[in-house]
Amino acid sequence: APPARQPQAGSSPQAQKDFKDMQTGGVDQDSTCSVTVVGASGDLAKKKIFPALFALFYEGYLPKHFTIYGYARSKMTNEQLRDMISTTLTCRIDQRENCGQKQEDFLKRCFYHAGQYDSEDSFKELDAKLREQEGDRTANRVFYLSIPPNIFVDVARCSSRAASSSNGYTRVIVEKPFGRDLQSSGELSQGLAEHLSEDQIYRIDHYLGKELVENLSVLRFSNLIFEPLWSRQFIRNVQIIFSEDFGTEGRGGYFDNYGIIRDIMQNHLLQLLALLAMEPPVSLAAEDIRNEKVKALRSMKPIRLEDVVVGQYKEHTSKSGVSYPAYTDDKTVPSNSITPTFSCIAMFIDNARWDGVPFLMKAGKALNDKRAEIRIQFRHVPGNLYKNSFGTDLDKATNELVMRVQPDEAIYLKINNKVPGLGVRLDRSNLNLQYAERYKKKEFPDSYERLILDVINGDKRLFIRDDELAAAWKLFTPLLKELEEKQVAPELYPYGSRGPIGAHYLAAKYNVRWG
Ligand code: NDP
Ligand code: BG6
């Protein structure tokens, strides 16, 4: 049977209907919507996907007629799936309400189908079960590929041939990693394109679903005061920092094949950089935003090895006698592995706005804290009348805008002001927007909630387009090859430390002090 393809937007009644849904941001309440979680027995499904679906149901965002299917090879009954899911559903939205009833209602709509990933027959069986739920309503179907990437194409082929919707949309969410380099990512994209149109593919990067990341464009484009300063004229450097205070525990096998540059930098951090550096888009439409992100990525200068530091954590025993393992202590990691668990890179964007401004990215596991943040350091005030108040260290007087993505979401601006009292003494303080303080009653949705809802509504703004992915790999692939060919040994740093000292030298080379 020929693969069922999604019509291109604007070319068929279905595409027009999709477009209308996109415009209204709503879902046609007469139609049905099913979400099939492929790889339902796995870690991500349990930890993130089912809880996000429940939260959407709880808040009334799922269409009236919805069904959830778990699909994997493991043998499980509907009841066993429900038992498994129920352990991770939380009542985070309103602790006071009895969400037990809601959980029961939700679980009744969850079913399981055991099948192979490369079997059209298995997907035909799933199709029959979905049809039973859908009746004769318009049937919209979402497939969430929460499986290892080597089986993405098998599932795309079998599901598109045997379980595509015949009268509604069929959309497929693809989890990272999308390849290991430009070539493998191109092959994966090509493999998917044989069975799905680009319209149907939703490449997820969960960092784009985080509250603060959504707010980055709002901050830039809806406030008069930032955009005029947003260039080399006023900005001295930008830092994009990710750190975790735990190692690769439990995921060493996966991680050793990828390393921190592929796991965090090529996707999550580069997406933050693209949103921060892009030109103002024509509108908030997905294609307009993604066009600008691609332009920013394509303007980046090739990364030079001398602008890169790699590290790997080694074991450490704390003062109180607790010992923390080295990366290579993980049994699933070869003992001579040189895979980086830390990296720091100085990058440059070769365009009129950013020429010469260092963008420093830093990502590491097993460091001394857990945080993700963007720091924008402004230039010194020319002819600063108060320069003597800061001694010789004018860096202490620079303004800095910090967007703390997690934990404790916040946006703050470091400014100089006078300490109240006689005489003139200056002080650095923060103009501070603490989310927990300002939005006391608000629970922030998990990024998976926002992103799954966007898929249901057909909003692609927060998903990675194929050319964007290619641009990201084009930037990182030569560096990754060079590191591998030259077998660059990572600088070892103790578990729980601030990371390799090399990161400080690299920053100093560009006159940057880490925030
Ligand atoms: P798992 O390794 O838990 O795999 C999910 C399911 O896929 C398993 O339960 C198993 O189901 C099936 N599976 C596993 N290995 C194979 C294999 N070699 N061949 C065929 N089927 C296999 O993955 P996760 O749930 O951790 O992640 C799913 C996807 O999401 C992956 O692409 C991962 O890289 C990505 N991801 C995961 C994150 C996480 O925190 N876990 C974070 C970000 C992305 P069964 O045997 O029942 O068929
Ligand atoms: C995943 C990486 O994409 O993001 C993990 O594979 C990392 O290694 C995780 O731990 C971090 O996500 P978050 O949302 O916890 O910051």
XYZ file of C-alpha atoms and ligand atoms in Angstrom:
579
model
C 0.000 0.000 0.000
C 1.299 3.493 -0.778
C 2.220 5.569 2.246
C -0.573 7.846 3.473
C 0.715 11.398 3.193
C -0.503 14.513 4.817
C -1.599 17.135 2.272
C 0.543 20.248 2.058
C -0.957 23.219 3.881
C -3.393 25.123 1.718
C -3.757 22.414 -0.903
C -6.718 20.348 0.299
C -9.818 20.663 2.467
C -8.032 18.759 5.217
C -5.026 21.063 5.123
C -7.368 24.030 5.185
C -9.113 22.587 8.200
C -5.758 22.101 9.921
C -4.945 25.690 9.120
C -8.229 26.846 10.630
C -7.543 24.850 13.788
C -4.137 26.437 13.926
C -5.632 29.876 13.588
C -8.192 29.375 16.297
C -5.709 27.454 18.424
C -8.675 25.262 19.238
C -9.758 21.765 18.552
C -12.972 20.802 16.814
C -14.936 19.290 19.695
C -16.888 16.947 17.422
C -13.787 15.199 16.207
C -11.866 12.575 18.150
C -8.225 12.757 19.025
C -6.025 9.831 19.914
C -2.485 9.988 21.203
C -0.510 6.779 20.769
C 2.619 6.707 22.877
C 4.994 4.393 21.036
C 7.524 3.076 23.566
C 4.940 3.301 26.367
C 6.882 0.898 28.578
C 9.870 3.281 28.677
C 11.235 5.827 31.078
C 10.231 9.006 29.241
C 6.653 7.824 28.712
C 6.211 7.127 32.411
C 8.105 10.131 33.668
C 6.878 12.822 31.321
C 4.410 11.915 28.599
C 1.562 10.262 30.516
C 1.735 12.801 33.364
C 1.632 15.633 30.795
C -1.402 14.087 29.099
C -3.129 13.782 32.465
C -2.372 17.413 33.320
C -3.872 18.501 29.986
C -6.952 16.384 30.674
C -7.228 17.784 34.194
C -7.149 21.335 32.916
C -9.696 20.607 30.214
C -7.344 21.040 27.282
C -7.837 17.634 25.723
C -10.681 17.367 23.222
C -13.913 15.886 24.533
C -13.469 12.653 22.599
C -9.932 11.561 23.264
C -8.231 8.215 23.606
C -4.734 7.374 24.727
C -2.950 4.266 23.575
C 0.290 2.863 24.897
C 2.187 0.846 22.305
C 5.343 -1.216 22.871
C 6.600 -4.779 22.540
C 6.247 -5.616 26.241
C 3.193 -7.677 27.033
C 0.767 -5.701 29.155
C -2.981 -5.531 29.665
C -4.945 -2.281 29.733
C -5.115 -2.680 33.511
C -1.377 -3.129 33.833
C -0.743 -0.026 31.746
C -3.171 1.911 33.954
C -1.418 0.664 37.095
C 1.919 1.656 35.647
C 0.751 5.128 34.636
C -1.130 5.799 37.852
C 2.103 5.703 39.851
C 3.390 8.829 38.118
C 0.215 10.919 37.738
C 0.361 13.809 40.137
C -2.230 16.218 41.439
C 0.194 19.091 41.030
C -2.387 21.453 39.618
C -4.543 21.818 42.662
C -3.555 19.843 45.717
C -6.791 20.774 47.490
C -9.053 19.269 44.907
C -9.679 15.584 44.892
C -7.998 14.686 41.668
C -8.516 10.972 42.349
C -11.794 11.025 40.432
C -10.129 12.829 37.542
C -7.360 10.261 37.541
C -9.890 7.476 37.321
C -11.699 9.222 34.464
C -8.387 9.699 32.692
C -7.214 6.127 33.196
C -10.485 4.799 31.736
C -9.495 6.469 28.475
C -6.042 4.798 28.410
C -5.504 1.513 26.568
C -2.571 -0.642 25.605
C -1.627 -2.497 22.475
C 1.413 -4.781 22.358
C 3.103 -4.849 18.984
C 6.353 -4.876 17.073
C 7.825 -1.621 15.808
C 8.490 -2.891 12.301
C 5.233 -4.757 11.726
C 2.465 -3.250 9.632
C 0.184 -5.994 10.928
C 0.696 -4.831 14.515
C -0.200 -1.274 13.503
C -3.233 -2.571 11.560
C -4.457 -4.160 14.768
C -3.936 -0.856 16.526
C -5.807 0.898 13.719
C -8.807 -1.400 14.230
C -8.835 -0.665 17.956
C -8.557 3.082 17.350
C -11.453 2.924 14.877
C -13.633 1.294 17.519
C -13.068 4.300 19.769
C -13.428 6.833 16.985
C -16.724 5.619 15.493
C -17.701 7.725 12.521
C -16.347 11.016 13.809
C -13.420 12.841 12.243
C -10.410 11.050 13.665
C -7.258 12.984 14.474
C -4.275 10.889 15.424
C -1.003 11.733 17.125
C 1.855 9.247 17.411
C 4.521 10.058 19.977
C 7.750 8.211 19.142
C 9.258 7.735 22.596
C 11.680 5.082 21.422
C 15.354 4.814 20.458
C 16.038 6.665 17.176
C 17.183 3.579 15.264
C 13.527 2.481 15.052
C 11.958 5.880 14.219
C 11.773 5.116 10.506
C 10.289 1.621 11.000
C 7.535 3.087 13.133
C 6.950 5.985 10.726
C 6.625 3.502 7.860
C 4.330 1.042 9.595
C 2.149 3.596 11.349
C 1.727 5.753 8.236
C 0.837 2.772 6.087
C -1.388 0.927 8.509
C -2.647 3.383 11.125
C -2.903 6.824 9.500
C -6.178 8.607 9.941
C -8.398 8.352 6.882
C -10.363 11.542 7.534
C -8.435 13.677 10.031
C -4.857 14.652 10.654
C -1.991 12.315 11.491
C 0.895 13.935 13.317
C 4.071 12.337 14.578
C 6.156 13.625 17.475
C 9.798 12.642 17.249
C 12.011 12.692 20.345
C 15.681 13.603 20.239
C 18.364 12.595 19.368
C 17.788 13.399 15.703
C 20.991 11.777 14.478
C 24.615 11.979 15.654
C 25.895 14.323 12.964
C 24.896 16.060 9.748
C 24.962 12.876 7.705
C 23.043 10.585 10.059
C 20.515 13.315 10.778
C 20.071 13.829 7.019
C 19.525 10.095 6.566
C 16.987 10.072 9.388
C 15.150 13.060 7.912
C 15.148 11.401 4.506
C 13.881 8.129 5.986
C 11.028 9.937 7.750
C 10.248 12.014 4.655
C 9.539 8.817 2.703
C 6.547 8.201 4.930
C 5.550 11.573 6.375
C 5.367 15.097 5.063
C 7.294 17.816 6.927
C 3.870 19.164 8.008
C 3.247 15.984 9.954
C 6.587 15.804 11.766
C 6.965 17.519 15.157
C 10.626 17.350 16.279
C 10.516 18.036 19.970
C 13.089 19.982 21.952
C 11.580 20.192 25.406
C 13.614 23.305 26.253
C 11.419 25.248 23.836
C 8.414 24.363 25.989
C 9.873 25.879 29.151
C 8.070 28.918 30.547
C 11.098 31.231 30.568
C 12.093 30.252 27.052
C 8.627 31.178 25.790
C 9.067 34.462 27.610
C 12.332 35.297 25.887
C 10.605 36.604 22.766
C 7.955 38.401 24.829
C 10.670 40.137 26.817
C 12.563 41.154 23.685
C 9.739 42.168 21.432
C 7.051 43.559 23.729
C 9.214 45.897 25.816
C 10.652 49.054 24.366
C 13.713 49.052 26.554
C 15.472 45.857 25.489
C 15.426 45.602 21.711
C 17.331 48.876 21.089
C 20.147 47.521 23.304
C 20.096 44.064 21.735
C 23.264 44.196 19.637
C 27.053 44.424 19.607
C 26.751 48.117 20.283
C 25.635 47.540 23.878
C 26.130 43.865 24.625
C 29.591 42.656 25.568
C 28.925 38.951 25.788
C 26.182 36.380 26.174
C 26.425 33.288 28.351
C 24.159 30.280 28.007
C 24.695 27.942 30.898
C 23.357 24.485 31.729
C 24.507 22.512 34.712
C 23.295 19.457 36.561
C 24.413 18.397 40.016
C 24.149 14.709 39.144
C 25.977 12.499 36.691
C 24.725 10.268 33.901
C 23.416 7.740 36.425
C 21.346 5.107 34.654
C 21.810 6.620 31.181
C 25.539 6.035 30.707
C 25.008 3.619 27.799
C 23.061 6.202 25.808
C 25.240 9.086 26.888
C 28.555 7.541 25.936
C 27.449 7.364 22.321
C 26.499 11.060 22.321
C 28.352 13.173 24.901
C 27.353 16.542 26.298
C 27.768 18.487 23.035
C 25.188 16.344 21.238
C 23.014 15.792 24.313
C 22.600 19.425 25.406
C 24.462 21.957 23.270
C 23.527 21.092 19.689
C 19.843 21.191 20.610
C 18.696 22.768 23.889
C 21.346 25.495 24.243
C 21.595 26.270 20.547
C 17.818 26.767 20.445
C 18.105 29.328 23.246
C 20.891 31.044 21.350
C 18.861 31.155 18.129
C 15.839 32.690 19.881
C 18.038 35.247 21.576
C 20.045 36.189 18.498
C 17.428 36.077 15.738
C 16.139 39.198 14.013
C 12.547 40.235 14.797
C 10.244 37.881 12.881
C 7.597 39.214 10.504
C 4.892 37.757 12.762
C 4.427 35.153 15.454
C 3.540 32.522 12.851
C 5.638 29.382 13.156
C 7.291 29.742 9.765
C 8.205 33.376 10.344
C 9.892 32.576 13.644
C 11.639 29.504 12.303
C 12.880 31.426 9.246
C 14.633 33.883 11.543
C 16.106 31.150 13.726
C 17.540 29.395 10.683
C 19.071 32.664 9.480
C 20.766 33.192 12.849
C 22.117 29.635 12.868
C 23.391 29.905 9.316
C 25.217 33.131 10.204
C 27.303 31.461 12.881
C 31.032 31.220 12.354
C 32.547 27.725 12.269
C 33.585 26.638 15.754
C 37.364 26.490 16.263
C 38.897 23.789 18.417
C 40.882 26.406 20.329
C 37.544 27.887 21.429
C 36.413 24.631 23.003
C 37.051 23.021 26.365
C 35.916 19.484 27.102
C 35.827 17.793 30.470
C 34.774 14.575 32.149
C 33.908 14.095 35.788
C 36.037 11.954 38.026
C 35.227 10.456 41.378
C 35.180 12.628 44.463
C 34.834 12.019 48.166
C 33.249 14.880 50.054
C 34.512 16.210 53.380
C 31.740 14.296 55.118
C 33.013 11.083 53.541
C 30.331 10.573 50.849
C 31.848 9.268 47.641
C 30.623 10.133 44.204
C 31.523 7.950 41.207
C 33.551 8.871 38.149
C 31.755 8.855 34.782
C 33.789 5.788 33.772
C 32.688 3.909 36.927
C 29.337 3.357 35.189
C 29.310 -0.274 34.038
C 27.706 0.674 30.733
C 30.577 3.094 29.946
C 33.954 1.819 28.637
C 36.652 2.422 31.252
C 38.804 4.337 28.732
C 35.945 6.524 27.457
C 36.888 10.088 26.500
C 33.272 11.180 25.997
C 32.861 14.704 27.390
C 30.408 15.218 30.226
C 31.293 18.923 30.226
C 31.953 21.392 27.485
C 32.378 25.093 27.103
C 32.480 26.776 23.702
C 32.993 30.356 22.523
C 30.862 31.029 19.442
C 30.422 34.000 17.161
C 27.689 35.177 14.854
C 28.909 36.717 11.658
C 26.247 39.344 11.060
C 25.804 43.058 11.529
C 24.012 42.733 14.859
C 26.434 40.407 16.620
C 29.828 40.768 14.945
C 32.553 40.182 17.562
C 30.253 39.415 20.493
C 31.287 36.151 22.185
C 28.419 33.767 22.891
C 29.739 31.429 25.534
C 27.953 28.160 26.028
C 28.665 25.943 28.982
C 27.070 22.608 29.777
C 28.041 19.993 32.276
C 26.914 17.054 34.354
C 27.967 16.324 37.948
C 28.738 19.962 38.730
C 28.186 21.921 41.936
C 24.702 23.182 41.047
C 21.638 22.572 38.905
C 20.601 25.484 36.758
C 19.893 26.665 33.254
C 20.225 30.341 32.535
C 20.993 32.995 29.985
C 23.174 35.905 31.040
C 23.618 39.005 28.960
C 26.439 41.277 30.064
C 26.313 44.836 28.812
C 29.224 47.098 27.968
C 30.802 49.523 30.402
C 29.140 52.931 30.698
C 31.255 55.263 28.543
C 32.810 58.086 30.573
C 31.214 56.699 33.730
C 30.995 59.569 36.225
C 30.955 57.061 39.052
C 33.842 54.942 37.906
C 35.860 55.663 41.036
C 33.146 54.069 43.116
C 34.008 50.701 41.600
C 37.778 50.809 42.095
C 39.656 49.470 39.111
C 37.183 46.718 38.377
C 34.722 48.248 35.959
C 33.244 44.795 35.285
C 31.624 45.103 38.683
C 29.660 48.047 37.363
C 28.280 46.488 34.195
C 24.611 45.855 33.828
C 23.627 42.257 33.409
C 20.304 40.773 32.384
C 19.750 37.252 33.666
C 17.005 34.903 32.601
C 16.951 31.940 34.924
C 15.160 29.175 33.065
C 15.330 26.809 36.053
C 15.097 26.282 38.950
C 13.180 29.198 40.548
C 12.313 30.905 37.279
C 13.322 34.543 37.348
C 14.349 37.476 35.228
C 16.544 40.073 36.846
C 18.576 43.028 35.790
C 21.670 44.019 37.726
C 21.824 47.768 38.087
C 23.878 50.286 40.044
C 22.221 52.523 42.550
C 23.048 54.733 45.464
C 23.091 53.303 48.950
C 20.627 55.465 50.913
C 22.219 57.850 53.353
C 24.717 60.649 53.481
C 27.595 60.591 51.049
C 27.555 58.751 47.733
C 28.172 55.082 47.915
C 27.079 52.826 45.082
C 25.625 49.403 45.322
C 24.682 46.736 42.782
C 21.145 45.504 43.135
C 18.683 43.479 41.143
C 15.487 44.633 39.508
C 13.918 41.323 40.119
C 11.023 39.385 38.664
C 10.803 36.209 40.718
C 8.119 34.062 39.185
C 7.227 32.325 42.452
C 6.703 35.700 44.090
C 4.865 37.441 41.251
C 2.683 34.554 40.104
C 1.977 33.018 43.486
C -1.114 31.108 42.541
C 0.126 29.876 39.200
C 1.426 26.393 38.674
C 3.681 26.337 35.663
C 2.897 23.656 33.148
C 5.641 21.178 32.388
C 7.208 21.766 28.983
C 5.776 18.471 27.700
C 2.245 19.711 28.437
C 2.700 22.815 26.341
C 4.348 20.918 23.511
C 1.828 18.062 23.308
C -1.007 20.591 23.316
C 0.687 22.461 20.475
C 0.823 19.250 18.458
C -2.891 18.644 19.022
C -3.566 22.232 17.929
C -1.157 22.064 14.991
C 1.074 24.874 16.226
C 4.649 24.286 15.043
C 6.238 27.399 16.522
C 8.087 25.450 19.206
C 9.228 22.542 17.048
C 12.398 22.139 15.027
C 12.091 22.435 11.253
C 14.234 20.199 9.007
C 16.478 23.026 7.724
C 16.934 24.307 11.279
C 18.103 20.867 12.334
C 20.487 20.694 9.381
C 21.913 24.139 10.234
C 22.484 23.040 13.841
C 24.315 19.888 12.760
C 26.311 21.775 10.144
C 27.666 23.966 12.906
C 28.615 21.175 15.300
C 29.583 18.270 13.019
C 33.091 19.522 12.031
C 33.924 20.136 15.699
C 32.628 16.726 16.785
C 34.652 15.049 13.998
C 37.791 16.941 14.956
C 37.408 16.032 18.632
C 36.967 12.383 17.673
C 39.739 12.253 15.070
C 42.238 13.975 17.343
C 41.013 11.914 20.306
C 41.000 15.070 22.422
C 41.282 13.987 26.040
C 38.795 15.694 28.354
C 40.079 17.634 31.340
C 39.032 15.714 34.440
C 37.048 17.544 37.122
C 35.824 16.229 40.464
C 32.145 15.264 40.736
C 30.322 18.197 42.343
C 32.950 20.816 41.425
C 32.628 23.931 39.262
C 34.074 22.055 36.280
C 37.430 22.223 34.485
C 39.611 25.259 35.042
C 39.983 25.481 31.246
C 36.494 27.011 31.094
C 37.779 30.010 33.036
C 40.787 30.454 30.759
C 38.557 30.289 27.701
C 36.245 32.934 29.136
C 39.208 35.104 30.143
C 40.539 34.932 26.575
C 37.411 36.834 25.542
C 37.370 39.090 28.570
C 34.406 37.311 30.020
C 33.788 36.520 33.643
C 31.312 33.695 34.194
C 28.148 34.713 35.977
P 13.875 3.691 26.647
O 15.252 3.186 26.415
O 13.247 3.483 27.962
O 12.999 3.079 25.467
C 11.591 3.215 25.354
C 10.997 1.876 24.967
O 11.487 1.514 23.670
C 11.409 0.735 25.881
O 10.523 0.638 26.970
C 11.347 -0.457 24.975
O 10.000 -0.938 24.929
C 11.671 0.102 23.613
N 13.086 -0.166 23.275
C 14.179 0.153 24.000
N 15.302 -0.232 23.358
C 14.918 -0.787 22.213
C 15.602 -1.347 21.111
N 16.938 -1.414 21.074
N 14.884 -1.838 20.083
C 13.560 -1.756 20.104
N 12.842 -1.217 21.130
C 13.509 -0.750 22.149
O 13.879 5.210 26.238
P 13.318 6.463 27.028
O 11.909 6.215 27.430
O 14.307 6.873 28.036
O 13.383 7.574 25.885
C 12.599 7.511 24.713
C 13.166 8.471 23.683
O 13.208 9.766 24.233
C 14.600 8.152 23.277
O 14.773 8.534 21.919
C 15.420 9.054 24.179
O 16.677 9.349 23.621
C 14.529 10.278 24.240
N 14.720 11.076 25.457
C 14.622 10.520 26.695
C 14.756 11.302 27.827
C 14.623 10.700 29.194
O 14.708 11.469 30.159
N 14.390 9.418 29.346
C 15.032 12.759 27.739
C 15.050 13.258 26.377
C 14.904 12.427 25.294
P 9.597 -2.466 24.628
O 10.796 -3.314 24.908
O 8.457 -2.710 25.544
O 9.212 -2.450 23.204
C 17.667 15.789 28.079
C 19.062 15.235 28.164
O 17.379 16.166 26.764
O 17.576 16.935 28.921
C 19.427 14.895 29.593
O 19.133 14.061 27.362
C 19.202 16.075 30.513
O 20.778 14.467 29.678
C 17.806 16.666 30.295
O 19.335 15.632 31.847
C 17.660 17.964 31.050
O 16.323 18.394 30.981
P 15.697 19.288 32.154
O 14.368 19.665 31.634
O 15.642 18.404 33.354
O 16.632 20.415 32.341
